[in-house]
PDB file of C-alpha atoms in Angstrom:
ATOM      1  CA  UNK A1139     -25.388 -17.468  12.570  1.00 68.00           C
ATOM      2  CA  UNK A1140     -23.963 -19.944  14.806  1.00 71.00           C
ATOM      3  CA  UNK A1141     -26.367 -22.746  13.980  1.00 72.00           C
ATOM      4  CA  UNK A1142     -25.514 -22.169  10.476  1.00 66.00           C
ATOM      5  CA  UNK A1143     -21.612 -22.137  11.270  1.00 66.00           C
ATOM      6  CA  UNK A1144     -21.869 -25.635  13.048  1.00 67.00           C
ATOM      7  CA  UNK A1145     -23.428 -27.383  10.088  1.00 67.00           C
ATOM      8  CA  UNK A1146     -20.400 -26.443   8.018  1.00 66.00           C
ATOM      9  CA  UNK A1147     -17.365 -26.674  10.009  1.00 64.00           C
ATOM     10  CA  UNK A1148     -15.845 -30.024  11.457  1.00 60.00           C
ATOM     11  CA  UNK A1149     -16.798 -31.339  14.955  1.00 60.00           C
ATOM     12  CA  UNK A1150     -13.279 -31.833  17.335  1.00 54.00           C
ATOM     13  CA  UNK A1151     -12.625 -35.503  16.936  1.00 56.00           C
ATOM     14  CA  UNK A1152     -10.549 -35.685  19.386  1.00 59.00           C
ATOM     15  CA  UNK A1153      -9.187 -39.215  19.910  1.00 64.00           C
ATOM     16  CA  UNK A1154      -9.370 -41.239  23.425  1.00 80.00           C
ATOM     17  CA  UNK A1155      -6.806 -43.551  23.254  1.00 79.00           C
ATOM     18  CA  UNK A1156      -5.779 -46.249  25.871  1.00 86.00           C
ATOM     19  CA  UNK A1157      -2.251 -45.990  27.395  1.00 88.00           C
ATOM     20  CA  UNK A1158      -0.678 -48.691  24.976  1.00 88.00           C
ATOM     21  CA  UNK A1159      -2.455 -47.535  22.113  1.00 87.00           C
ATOM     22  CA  UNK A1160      -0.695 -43.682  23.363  1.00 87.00           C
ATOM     23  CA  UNK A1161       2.830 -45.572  23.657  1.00 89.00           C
ATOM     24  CA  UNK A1162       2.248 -47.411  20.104  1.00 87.00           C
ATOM     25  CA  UNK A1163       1.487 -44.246  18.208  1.00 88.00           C
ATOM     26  CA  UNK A1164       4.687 -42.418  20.066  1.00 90.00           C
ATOM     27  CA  UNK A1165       6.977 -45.656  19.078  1.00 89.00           C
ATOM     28  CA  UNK A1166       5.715 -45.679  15.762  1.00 87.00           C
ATOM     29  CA  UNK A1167       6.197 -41.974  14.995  1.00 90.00           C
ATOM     30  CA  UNK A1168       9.445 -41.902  16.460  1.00 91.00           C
ATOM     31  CA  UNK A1169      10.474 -44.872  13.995  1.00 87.00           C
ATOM     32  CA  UNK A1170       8.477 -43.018  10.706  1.00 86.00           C
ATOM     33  CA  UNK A1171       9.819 -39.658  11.982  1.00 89.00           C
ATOM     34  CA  UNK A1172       6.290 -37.728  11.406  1.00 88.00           C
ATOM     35  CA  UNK A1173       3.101 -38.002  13.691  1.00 87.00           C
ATOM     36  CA  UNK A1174       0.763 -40.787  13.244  1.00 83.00           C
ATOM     37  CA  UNK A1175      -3.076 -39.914  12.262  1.00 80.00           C
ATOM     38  CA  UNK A1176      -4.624 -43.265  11.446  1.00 83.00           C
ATOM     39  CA  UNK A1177      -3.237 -45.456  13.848  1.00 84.00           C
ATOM     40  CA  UNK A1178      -5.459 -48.143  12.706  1.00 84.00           C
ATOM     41  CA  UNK A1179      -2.989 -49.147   9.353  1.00 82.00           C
ATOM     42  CA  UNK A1180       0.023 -49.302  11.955  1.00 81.00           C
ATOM     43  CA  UNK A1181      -2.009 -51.569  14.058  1.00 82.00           C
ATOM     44  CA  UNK A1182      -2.979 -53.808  11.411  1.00 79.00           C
ATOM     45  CA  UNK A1183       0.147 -54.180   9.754  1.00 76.00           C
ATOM     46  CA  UNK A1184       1.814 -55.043  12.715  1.00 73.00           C
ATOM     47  CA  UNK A1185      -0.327 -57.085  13.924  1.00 72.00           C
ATOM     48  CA  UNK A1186       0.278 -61.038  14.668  1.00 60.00           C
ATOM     49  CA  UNK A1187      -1.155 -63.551  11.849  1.00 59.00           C
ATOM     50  CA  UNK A1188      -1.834 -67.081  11.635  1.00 52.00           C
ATOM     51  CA  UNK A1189      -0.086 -68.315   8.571  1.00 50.00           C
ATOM     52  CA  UNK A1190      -1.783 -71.885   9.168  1.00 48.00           C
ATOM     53  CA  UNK A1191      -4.898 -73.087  11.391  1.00 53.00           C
ATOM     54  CA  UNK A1192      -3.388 -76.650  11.072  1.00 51.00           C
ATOM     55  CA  UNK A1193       0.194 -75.964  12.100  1.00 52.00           C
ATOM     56  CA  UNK A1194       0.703 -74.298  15.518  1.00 54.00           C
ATOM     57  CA  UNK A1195       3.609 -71.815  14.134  1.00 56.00           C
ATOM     58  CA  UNK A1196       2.269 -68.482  13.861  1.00 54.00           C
ATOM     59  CA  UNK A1197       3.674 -65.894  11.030  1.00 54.00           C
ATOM     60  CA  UNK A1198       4.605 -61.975  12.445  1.00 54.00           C
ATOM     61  CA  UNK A1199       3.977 -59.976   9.178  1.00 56.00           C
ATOM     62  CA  UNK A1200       6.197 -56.742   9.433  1.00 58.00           C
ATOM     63  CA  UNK A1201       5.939 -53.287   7.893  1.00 52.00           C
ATOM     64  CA  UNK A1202       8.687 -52.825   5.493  1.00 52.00           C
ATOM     65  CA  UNK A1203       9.370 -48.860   4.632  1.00 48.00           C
TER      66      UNK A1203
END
């Protein structure tokens, strides 16, 4: 009965996160006001882009709510 149990019920995916990643997800869900799950969008959308390779200035794209 077990083996048939573990096919059919999810697996703890427990996340292992580095300390800044820990301290990003807090920041962030203190800002949204609800806990982060996919911190991966967050990450992304904060994250620093090149708005040229010719020019040296470098574009911070922002999350807008």
């Amino acid at each position: 009965m077990k083996n048939y149990f573990s096919k059919f019920l999810p697996k703890n995916r427990a996340q292992k996160l580095s300390e800044n990643d820990i301290l990003f997800r807090k920041n962030i869900s203190d800002i949204v006001g609800y806990n982060i799950h996919d911190l991966e969008i967050f990450k992304e959308a904060f994250s620093l882009k090149s708005s040229s390779k010719i020019t040296s200035k470098k574009n911070y794209e922002r999350l807008e709510f």
